[in-house]
Amino acid sequence: MQYEAVIGLEIHAQLLTDSKMFCGCSTRFGAEPNTQTCPICIGMPGVLPVMNRKALEFTIRTGLAVNCRISSYSRFARKNYFYPDLPKGYQISQYEMPICEHGFIEVIVDGEKKRIGITRVHMEEDAGKNIHEGSGGHSFVDLNRAGVPLMEIVSEPDIRSPKEASEYMKKLRSILRYLGVCDGNMEQGSLRCDANVSIRPAGSNGFGIKVEMKNMNSFRFVEKALEYEIKRQINILNDGGRIIQETRLWDSSTGTTQSMRTKEEAHDYRYFPEPDLVPIMADETWIKEIKEALPELPDIKRERFVSEYGLPEYDADLLTSEKSIADWFEDAVRAGGSPKSVSNWIMVELMRFLNEDNRSIEECSLKPAQLVNMLALIDNGTISGKIAKTVFEEMYKTGKDAEEIIREKGLIQISDEGAIQKAIDEIITKNPKEVERFKAGEEKLIGFFVGQVMKATKGKANPQLVNDILKRKLSI
Ligand code: ADP
Ligand code: ZN
Ligand code: MG
């Protein structure tokens, strides 16, 4: 039997507000435990929550960006469960009346565009954090995170492969970062994913029993966990067993999932409307204002980069994955750089250095105009494309201009024909066998000669001249 996977993701995104969802406490990450708390977020009796307007605005902004309908009337609900990190004994969330519904985003998988439905985007508050390790047999609770504003973004079960799931997540993260509503930091937990997966006979329409997986804090882990889980489910069915609905935890050290608990049903949570908060009636004109202020989003930007700058889809996709990279690119083009050259330098060299240093483009001292200056020095023959890589690396590390580096390191390209001829003559005398083979028709040996000349001139010879002179000399 051939099976296909059915996947739906529930993504929790921490909103970039300064204060919590229902009180004025700070949301800053990394503070001393329990220093960012008050009677409201630690769940004292008799207190009243007040909704954070910014959190609502950010959620509406997100809903609009992912093509949702914004509800004119929406409510909070209590989701009841008991756990030490949840001081009130319930989480304030949204249930029957979420603020945003019926959206979608598009992802590209293996060159194919695919639309993935978004069921809802709703607001809720985060819980605190239990600390068991390194506490001498005791468990501690840190409530700094309790009450921090979250958005939950629920997808339709439209995803069909682990790869599609991670592409969906990447696209969503990119959108959230463009919108400035979430920093997307998966290691610190500001973007978390629960993945639901079931399998069914390929081509059928029904849904199988799903398993929910938690604890995957990178795109790679989401993919790996799904791959593992799909195999596990197929094996069970092939052995004549049946899948049970449960929540499983991904363990990255073993690359497997372990059962955590059998999944609760909605009625286990005894949801009911939150009586301490008024319903939300988002004003039409306000929603319109938020919509008009939306930035250009990654899909539109990608298409524009293709049509306006003539870039290949691949380049456009990579450059627009982060708004800051797209802005850097456009600044360089505006400063006179040719789009494709600028794109190559960003994608190949700059991205490599940034990845190695785990740095963002904003934290990089190299400015777009400096790259453009360097490109002009390649064009006018001052440096070769090869030397430019050394210059670029130095520019990246020091923030100095190309001219300065070229001067300091003596990297100016040798375009003096006499000097190049001299080097070539020496190499021809030293390698008579290769010369003979070349003349006998082994034309690919030209690469060997070019390499030798470059070595002799420490890479500074003008490659075009080297090629021309070599061909002239060797064909005599
Ligand atoms: P629950 O009530 O368990 O939270 P929901 O219906 O709210 O389930 O769906 C939660 C997530 O699981 C959604 O992202 C949805 O797309 C996905 N999902 C629902 N049914 C299935 C299924 N049979 N297989 C895979 N994913 C599913
Ligand atoms: Zn508080
Ligand atoms: Mg649900």
Coordinates of C-alpha atoms and ligand atoms in Angstrom, one line a residue:
M1 CA 0.0 0.0 0.0
Q2 CA 1.3 3.5 -0.9
Y3 CA 0.6 6.1 1.8
E4 CA 0.7 9.9 1.7
A5 CA 1.2 12.2 4.6
V6 CA -1.3 14.8 5.8
I7 CA 0.2 17.6 7.9
G8 CA -1.1 20.7 9.6
L9 CA 1.0 23.1 11.7
E10 CA 0.1 25.1 14.7
I11 CA 2.7 27.9 15.1
H12 CA 3.1 30.1 18.2
A13 CA 4.7 33.4 17.6
Q14 CA 5.7 35.7 20.4
L15 CA 4.6 39.2 19.6
L16 CA 7.2 42.0 19.7
T17 CA 5.3 44.1 22.2
D18 CA 7.2 45.8 25.1
S19 CA 4.6 44.7 27.6
K20 CA 2.6 41.6 28.3
M21 CA -0.9 40.7 26.9
F22 CA -3.0 41.7 29.9
C23 CA -0.7 43.7 32.2
G24 CA 2.1 46.3 32.0
C25 CA 5.0 43.9 32.8
S26 CA 8.0 43.8 30.5
T27 CA 8.4 41.0 28.0
R28 CA 12.2 41.3 27.8
F29 CA 14.0 38.0 27.3
G30 CA 16.7 36.7 29.8
A31 CA 15.9 38.7 32.9
E32 CA 16.3 37.2 36.5
P33 CA 13.5 34.8 37.1
N34 CA 10.3 36.3 38.5
T35 CA 11.4 39.9 38.2
Q36 CA 8.9 40.7 35.4
T37 CA 5.7 39.8 37.2
C38 CA 2.7 41.4 38.9
P39 CA -0.5 40.3 40.5
I40 CA -2.2 40.0 37.1
C41 CA 0.3 37.7 35.4
I42 CA 0.9 35.6 38.4
G43 CA -2.8 35.0 38.7
M44 CA -3.7 36.5 42.0
P45 CA -7.5 36.4 42.7
G46 CA -9.4 39.6 42.3
V47 CA -7.3 41.2 39.6
L48 CA -8.6 42.2 36.1
P49 CA -6.8 41.8 32.8
V50 CA -6.8 44.6 30.2
M51 CA -5.9 43.8 26.6
N52 CA -2.7 45.1 25.1
R53 CA -3.8 47.2 22.1
K54 CA -0.5 46.7 20.3
A55 CA -0.9 42.9 20.5
L56 CA -4.3 43.2 18.8
E57 CA -2.8 45.5 16.1
F58 CA 0.1 43.1 15.4
T59 CA -2.3 40.2 15.1
I60 CA -4.6 42.1 12.7
R61 CA -1.5 43.1 10.7
T62 CA -0.5 39.4 10.5
G63 CA -4.0 38.3 9.6
L64 CA -4.2 40.8 6.8
A65 CA -0.7 39.7 5.5
V66 CA -1.8 36.1 5.3
N67 CA -5.0 36.9 3.5
C68 CA -7.4 36.3 6.4
R69 CA -10.8 37.9 7.1
I70 CA -10.7 40.1 10.2
S71 CA -13.6 39.5 12.4
S72 CA -15.6 42.5 13.4
Y73 CA -16.6 40.8 16.6
S74 CA -14.2 38.6 18.5
R75 CA -13.8 37.2 22.0
F76 CA -11.3 35.8 24.4
A77 CA -11.9 32.4 26.0
R78 CA -10.6 30.5 29.0
K79 CA -8.8 27.3 28.3
N80 CA -8.7 25.4 31.5
Y81 CA -5.9 23.0 32.5
F82 CA -3.7 22.4 35.5
Y83 CA 0.1 22.7 35.3
P84 CA 2.5 24.4 37.7
D85 CA 3.6 27.0 35.1
L86 CA 0.0 28.2 34.7
P87 CA -0.8 30.2 37.8
K88 CA -4.4 31.0 37.1
G89 CA -5.3 27.4 36.2
Y90 CA -6.4 28.6 32.8
Q91 CA -4.9 30.3 29.8
I92 CA -6.6 33.2 28.2
S93 CA -6.9 32.3 24.6
Q94 CA -9.5 32.6 21.8
Y95 CA -11.7 29.7 20.8
E96 CA -15.0 30.1 18.8
M97 CA -14.4 33.7 17.8
P98 CA -10.8 34.2 16.8
I99 CA -9.8 37.6 15.4
C100 CA -8.6 36.3 12.0
E101 CA -9.9 33.4 9.9
H102 CA -9.8 31.9 6.4
G103 CA -6.4 32.9 5.0
F104 CA -3.6 31.3 3.0
I105 CA 0.0 31.7 2.0
E106 CA 1.9 30.4 -0.9
V107 CA 5.1 28.4 -0.9
I108 CA 7.3 27.1 -3.6
V109 CA 8.4 23.5 -3.3
D110 CA 10.5 21.9 -6.0
G111 CA 9.7 24.8 -8.3
E112 CA 5.9 24.4 -7.9
K113 CA 3.8 27.0 -6.3
K114 CA 1.4 25.7 -3.7
R115 CA -1.3 27.4 -1.6
I116 CA -1.6 26.4 2.0
G117 CA -4.7 27.4 3.9
I118 CA -4.6 29.2 7.2
T119 CA -7.6 28.3 9.4
R120 CA -7.1 31.0 12.0
V121 CA -4.8 33.4 13.7
H122 CA -5.7 34.1 17.3
M123 CA -4.3 35.8 20.3
E124 CA -3.4 34.2 23.6
E125 CA -1.0 34.5 26.5
D126 CA 2.1 32.4 27.1
A127 CA 2.6 30.2 30.3
G128 CA 5.6 30.4 32.6
K129 CA 8.5 28.0 32.6
N130 CA 9.3 25.1 34.9
I131 CA 12.9 24.6 35.7
H132 CA 14.0 21.1 36.8
E133 CA 17.7 20.9 35.9
G134 CA 20.4 22.0 38.2
S135 CA 18.1 22.8 41.1
G136 CA 19.2 20.1 43.5
G137 CA 16.2 17.9 43.4
H138 CA 13.7 20.8 43.5
S139 CA 11.6 22.2 40.7
F140 CA 11.3 26.0 40.2
V141 CA 8.9 28.1 38.3
D142 CA 9.8 31.3 36.4
L143 CA 6.8 33.4 35.6
N144 CA 8.5 36.1 33.6
R145 CA 7.1 34.5 30.4
A146 CA 3.6 34.1 31.9
G147 CA 1.2 36.5 30.1
V148 CA 3.6 37.3 27.3
P149 CA 1.5 37.9 24.1
L150 CA 1.4 35.1 21.6
M151 CA -0.3 34.6 18.3
E152 CA -1.3 31.1 17.3
I153 CA -1.4 30.5 13.5
V154 CA -3.2 27.3 12.6
S155 CA -2.8 25.9 9.1
E156 CA -5.3 23.7 7.3
P157 CA -4.2 20.1 6.8
D158 CA -3.0 21.0 3.4
I159 CA 0.7 20.1 3.7
R160 CA 1.8 16.9 2.1
S161 CA 5.5 16.4 2.9
P162 CA 8.1 17.3 5.6
K163 CA 9.8 19.6 3.0
E164 CA 6.5 21.5 2.4
A165 CA 6.1 21.9 6.1
S166 CA 9.5 23.5 6.6
E167 CA 9.0 25.7 3.5
Y168 CA 5.6 26.8 4.9
M169 CA 7.3 27.7 8.2
K170 CA 10.1 29.5 6.6
K171 CA 7.7 31.6 4.5
L172 CA 5.6 32.4 7.6
R173 CA 8.7 33.4 9.6
S174 CA 9.8 35.6 6.8
I175 CA 6.4 37.3 6.7
L176 CA 6.3 37.8 10.5
R177 CA 9.8 39.4 10.4
Y178 CA 8.8 41.7 7.4
L179 CA 5.8 42.8 9.5
G180 CA 8.0 43.4 12.5
V181 CA 5.5 41.5 14.7
C182 CA 7.8 38.6 15.8
D183 CA 11.6 38.2 15.8
G184 CA 11.3 34.6 14.6
N185 CA 14.0 33.4 17.0
M186 CA 13.4 29.6 17.2
E187 CA 16.2 28.9 19.6
Q188 CA 14.8 31.4 22.2
G189 CA 11.4 30.0 21.6
S190 CA 9.8 33.1 20.1
L191 CA 8.6 31.0 17.2
R192 CA 7.4 27.5 18.1
C193 CA 5.8 24.8 16.0
D194 CA 3.5 21.9 16.9
A195 CA 3.2 19.6 13.9
N196 CA 0.2 17.4 13.4
V197 CA 0.6 14.5 11.0
S198 CA -1.4 11.5 9.8
I199 CA -1.2 9.2 6.9
R200 CA -3.7 7.8 4.4
P201 CA -3.7 5.7 1.3
A202 CA -2.2 7.8 -1.5
G203 CA -4.9 9.6 -3.5
S204 CA -7.7 9.1 -1.0
N205 CA -9.7 11.9 0.6
G206 CA -10.4 10.9 4.1
F207 CA -8.2 11.8 7.1
G208 CA -6.3 9.3 9.3
I209 CA -5.8 9.6 13.0
K210 CA -3.3 12.4 13.7
V211 CA -0.4 12.6 16.1
E212 CA 0.8 16.0 17.4
M213 CA 4.5 16.6 17.8
K214 CA 6.2 19.2 20.0
N215 CA 9.6 20.4 20.9
M216 CA 11.2 21.0 17.5
N217 CA 13.2 24.2 17.6
S218 CA 14.6 24.4 14.1
F219 CA 13.3 23.9 10.6
R220 CA 15.6 20.9 10.2
F221 CA 14.1 19.3 13.3
V222 CA 10.6 19.9 12.1
E223 CA 11.5 18.1 8.9
K224 CA 13.3 15.2 10.6
A225 CA 10.6 14.7 13.2
L226 CA 7.9 14.5 10.5
E227 CA 10.0 12.1 8.4
Y228 CA 10.5 9.9 11.4
E229 CA 6.8 10.1 12.4
I230 CA 5.5 9.3 8.9
K231 CA 7.7 6.2 8.8
R232 CA 6.6 5.1 12.3
Q233 CA 3.0 5.4 11.3
I234 CA 3.4 3.5 8.0
N235 CA 5.2 0.7 9.9
I236 CA 2.4 0.4 12.4
L237 CA -0.3 0.2 9.7
N238 CA 1.8 -2.3 7.7
D239 CA 2.1 -4.5 10.7
G240 CA -1.7 -4.5 11.1
G241 CA -1.7 -2.1 14.1
R242 CA -3.6 1.2 14.5
I243 CA -2.5 4.7 15.2
I244 CA -3.5 6.3 18.5
Q245 CA -4.2 10.0 18.8
E246 CA -1.5 11.3 21.1
T247 CA 1.1 14.0 21.7
R248 CA 4.7 13.0 21.1
L249 CA 7.9 14.8 21.9
W250 CA 10.7 15.1 19.4
D251 CA 14.1 14.1 20.9
S252 CA 16.9 15.6 18.7
S253 CA 19.6 13.5 20.4
T254 CA 18.1 10.2 19.3
G255 CA 16.2 11.5 16.2
T256 CA 13.0 9.8 17.4
T257 CA 9.7 10.8 18.9
Q258 CA 8.4 9.6 22.3
S259 CA 4.9 9.5 23.5
M260 CA 4.1 12.3 26.0
R261 CA 0.4 12.0 26.6
T262 CA -2.7 10.9 24.9
K263 CA -4.1 13.9 23.2
E264 CA -6.8 15.9 25.0
E265 CA -10.0 16.7 23.2
A266 CA -11.3 20.2 23.2
H267 CA -14.0 19.4 25.8
D268 CA -11.2 18.4 28.2
Y269 CA -10.3 22.1 28.3
R270 CA -13.8 23.2 29.3
Y271 CA -13.5 26.3 27.1
F272 CA -15.8 29.2 28.0
P273 CA -15.9 32.9 27.1
E274 CA -13.6 35.0 29.3
P275 CA -15.9 37.0 31.5
D276 CA -13.3 39.5 32.6
L277 CA -12.6 40.9 29.1
V278 CA -14.9 42.8 26.9
P279 CA -15.4 41.5 23.3
I280 CA -13.2 43.0 20.7
M281 CA -14.9 45.1 18.0
A282 CA -12.1 46.1 15.7
D283 CA -13.0 49.4 14.0
E284 CA -13.3 49.2 10.1
T285 CA -11.2 52.3 9.5
W286 CA -8.5 51.2 11.9
I287 CA -8.3 47.8 10.0
K288 CA -8.1 49.8 6.8
E289 CA -5.3 51.9 8.2
I290 CA -3.3 48.8 9.2
K291 CA -3.9 47.3 5.8
E292 CA -2.6 50.4 4.0
A293 CA 0.5 50.5 6.2
L294 CA 1.5 46.9 5.4
P295 CA 5.0 46.7 3.9
E296 CA 5.7 45.1 0.6
L297 CA 5.7 41.4 1.5
P298 CA 8.2 38.7 0.3
D299 CA 6.1 37.2 -2.5
I300 CA 5.4 40.6 -4.2
K301 CA 9.0 41.7 -3.6
R302 CA 10.3 38.5 -5.2
E303 CA 8.2 39.0 -8.3
R304 CA 9.3 42.6 -8.5
F305 CA 13.0 41.6 -8.2
V306 CA 12.5 39.3 -11.2
S307 CA 10.7 41.8 -13.4
E308 CA 12.5 45.0 -12.3
Y309 CA 16.1 43.7 -12.1
G310 CA 15.9 40.7 -14.4
L311 CA 17.1 38.4 -11.6
P312 CA 16.6 34.6 -11.8
E313 CA 13.8 33.3 -9.5
Y314 CA 16.4 31.6 -7.3
D315 CA 18.3 34.9 -6.6
A316 CA 15.1 36.8 -6.1
D317 CA 13.8 34.2 -3.6
L318 CA 17.0 34.2 -1.6
L319 CA 17.4 38.0 -1.5
T320 CA 13.8 38.6 -0.4
S321 CA 13.8 36.0 2.4
E322 CA 14.8 38.8 4.7
K323 CA 13.7 42.4 4.3
S324 CA 17.1 43.6 5.5
I325 CA 18.9 41.7 2.8
A326 CA 16.5 42.9 0.1
D327 CA 17.1 46.5 1.3
W328 CA 20.8 46.0 1.2
F329 CA 20.6 44.7 -2.3
E330 CA 18.4 47.6 -3.5
D331 CA 20.7 50.1 -1.8
A332 CA 23.7 48.7 -3.8
V333 CA 21.7 48.7 -7.1
R334 CA 20.7 52.3 -6.4
A335 CA 24.4 53.2 -5.8
G336 CA 25.1 52.0 -9.4
G337 CA 25.9 48.2 -9.0
S338 CA 24.7 45.8 -11.7
P339 CA 21.9 43.8 -10.2
K340 CA 23.2 40.4 -11.1
S341 CA 26.8 41.1 -9.8
V342 CA 25.5 42.6 -6.6
S343 CA 23.2 39.5 -6.2
N344 CA 26.1 37.1 -6.7
W345 CA 28.3 38.8 -4.2
I346 CA 25.6 38.9 -1.6
M347 CA 24.5 35.3 -2.1
V348 CA 27.9 33.7 -2.4
E349 CA 30.4 35.7 -0.3
L350 CA 28.4 37.9 2.0
M351 CA 25.9 35.3 3.1
R352 CA 28.7 32.8 3.7
F353 CA 30.5 35.3 6.0
L354 CA 27.3 36.2 7.8
N355 CA 26.4 32.6 8.3
E356 CA 29.9 31.7 9.6
D357 CA 29.7 34.6 12.1
N358 CA 26.0 34.0 12.9
R359 CA 25.4 37.6 12.2
S360 CA 22.6 39.5 10.5
I361 CA 23.2 41.9 7.6
E362 CA 22.3 44.9 9.8
E363 CA 25.2 43.9 12.1
C364 CA 27.6 44.0 9.3
S365 CA 29.9 47.0 8.9
L366 CA 30.2 46.6 5.1
K367 CA 28.0 49.1 3.3
P368 CA 26.3 48.5 -0.1
A369 CA 28.2 51.5 -1.6
Q370 CA 31.5 49.9 -0.7
L371 CA 30.6 46.7 -2.7
V372 CA 29.6 48.9 -5.6
N373 CA 33.0 50.7 -5.5
M374 CA 34.8 47.4 -5.5
L375 CA 32.7 46.2 -8.5
A376 CA 33.9 49.3 -10.4
L377 CA 37.5 48.5 -9.6
I378 CA 37.0 45.0 -11.2
D379 CA 35.3 46.6 -14.2
N380 CA 38.1 49.1 -14.9
G381 CA 40.8 46.4 -14.5
T382 CA 42.4 47.6 -11.2
I383 CA 41.8 44.2 -9.6
S384 CA 40.9 40.8 -11.0
G385 CA 37.7 39.0 -10.0
K386 CA 39.8 36.5 -8.0
I387 CA 41.7 39.2 -6.1
A388 CA 38.3 40.9 -5.5
K389 CA 37.4 37.9 -3.2
T390 CA 40.4 38.7 -1.0
V391 CA 39.5 42.4 -1.0
F392 CA 35.9 41.7 -0.2
E393 CA 36.7 39.5 2.7
E394 CA 39.0 42.2 4.1
M395 CA 36.2 44.8 3.5
Y396 CA 33.8 42.6 5.4
K397 CA 36.2 42.1 8.3
T398 CA 37.4 45.6 8.7
G399 CA 34.8 47.8 7.1
K400 CA 37.6 49.5 5.1
D401 CA 37.1 50.7 1.5
A402 CA 38.4 48.6 -1.4
E403 CA 41.0 51.2 -2.5
E404 CA 42.5 51.3 0.9
I405 CA 42.9 47.6 1.1
I406 CA 44.3 47.3 -2.4
R407 CA 46.9 50.0 -1.6
E408 CA 47.8 48.5 1.8
K409 CA 48.2 44.9 0.5
G410 CA 49.6 45.8 -2.9
L411 CA 46.8 44.0 -4.7
I412 CA 46.7 46.0 -7.9
Q413 CA 46.3 43.8 -10.9
I414 CA 49.2 43.5 -13.3
S415 CA 48.0 44.7 -16.6
D416 CA 51.5 45.5 -17.9
E417 CA 51.9 43.3 -21.0
G418 CA 55.7 43.2 -20.7
A419 CA 55.6 41.8 -17.1
I420 CA 53.0 39.2 -18.0
Q421 CA 55.0 38.1 -21.1
K422 CA 58.1 37.7 -19.0
A423 CA 56.3 35.4 -16.6
I424 CA 54.7 33.4 -19.4
D425 CA 58.1 33.0 -21.2
E426 CA 59.6 31.6 -18.0
I427 CA 56.7 29.1 -17.6
I428 CA 56.9 28.0 -21.2
T429 CA 60.6 27.3 -20.8
K430 CA 60.1 25.4 -17.6
N431 CA 57.3 23.1 -18.9
P432 CA 58.4 21.9 -22.4
K433 CA 56.4 18.6 -22.0
E434 CA 53.1 20.4 -21.4
V435 CA 53.8 22.8 -24.3
E436 CA 54.3 19.8 -26.6
R437 CA 51.1 18.2 -25.4
F438 CA 49.2 21.4 -25.8
K439 CA 50.4 21.8 -29.3
A440 CA 49.5 18.2 -30.0
G441 CA 45.9 19.2 -29.3
E442 CA 45.4 18.8 -25.6
E443 CA 43.7 22.2 -25.3
K444 CA 42.5 21.9 -21.8
L445 CA 46.1 22.3 -20.7
I446 CA 45.5 26.1 -21.1
G447 CA 44.1 25.9 -17.6
F448 CA 47.4 24.6 -16.3
F449 CA 49.3 27.4 -17.9
V450 CA 47.0 30.1 -16.6
G451 CA 47.3 28.6 -13.1
Q452 CA 51.1 28.7 -13.3
V453 CA 51.1 32.3 -14.4
M454 CA 48.7 33.2 -11.6
K455 CA 50.8 31.4 -9.1
A456 CA 53.9 33.2 -10.3
T457 CA 52.2 36.6 -10.1
K458 CA 50.4 35.8 -6.8
G459 CA 47.1 36.0 -8.5
K460 CA 47.6 39.6 -9.6
A461 CA 47.9 39.1 -13.4
N462 CA 45.0 40.3 -15.4
P463 CA 43.4 37.0 -16.4
Q464 CA 42.1 38.2 -19.8
L465 CA 45.6 39.4 -20.8
V466 CA 47.1 36.1 -19.5
N467 CA 44.8 34.1 -21.7
D468 CA 45.4 36.3 -24.7
I469 CA 49.1 36.2 -24.5
L470 CA 49.3 32.5 -23.7
K471 CA 47.2 31.6 -26.7
R472 CA 49.3 33.8 -28.9
K473 CA 52.6 32.3 -27.6
L474 CA 51.5 28.7 -27.6
S475 CA 50.0 28.7 -31.1
I476 CA 53.2 29.8 -32.7
Ligands
ADP1 P1 -7.2 19.7 17.7 O1 -8.7 19.8 18.1 O2 -6.6 18.4 18.1 O3 -6.4 20.9 18.1 P2 -7.6 20.8 15.1 O4 -8.7 20.3 14.2 O5 -7.8 22.1 15.8 O6 -7.2 19.7 16.1 O7 -6.3 20.9 14.2 C1 -5.1 21.2 14.7 C2 -4.1 21.1 13.6 O8 -4.0 19.8 13.1 C3 -4.4 22.0 12.4 O9 -3.2 22.6 11.9 C4 -5.0 21.0 11.4 O10 -4.7 21.4 10.1 C5 -4.2 19.7 11.7 N1 -5.0 18.5 11.4 C6 -6.3 18.3 11.7 N2 -6.6 17.0 11.3 C7 -5.5 16.4 10.8 C8 -5.2 15.2 10.3 N3 -6.1 14.2 10.2 N4 -3.9 14.9 10.0 C9 -3.0 15.9 10.0 N5 -3.2 17.1 10.5 C10 -4.5 17.4 10.9
ZN2 ZN 2.3 41.3 35.0
MG3 MG -7.3 22.9 17.8

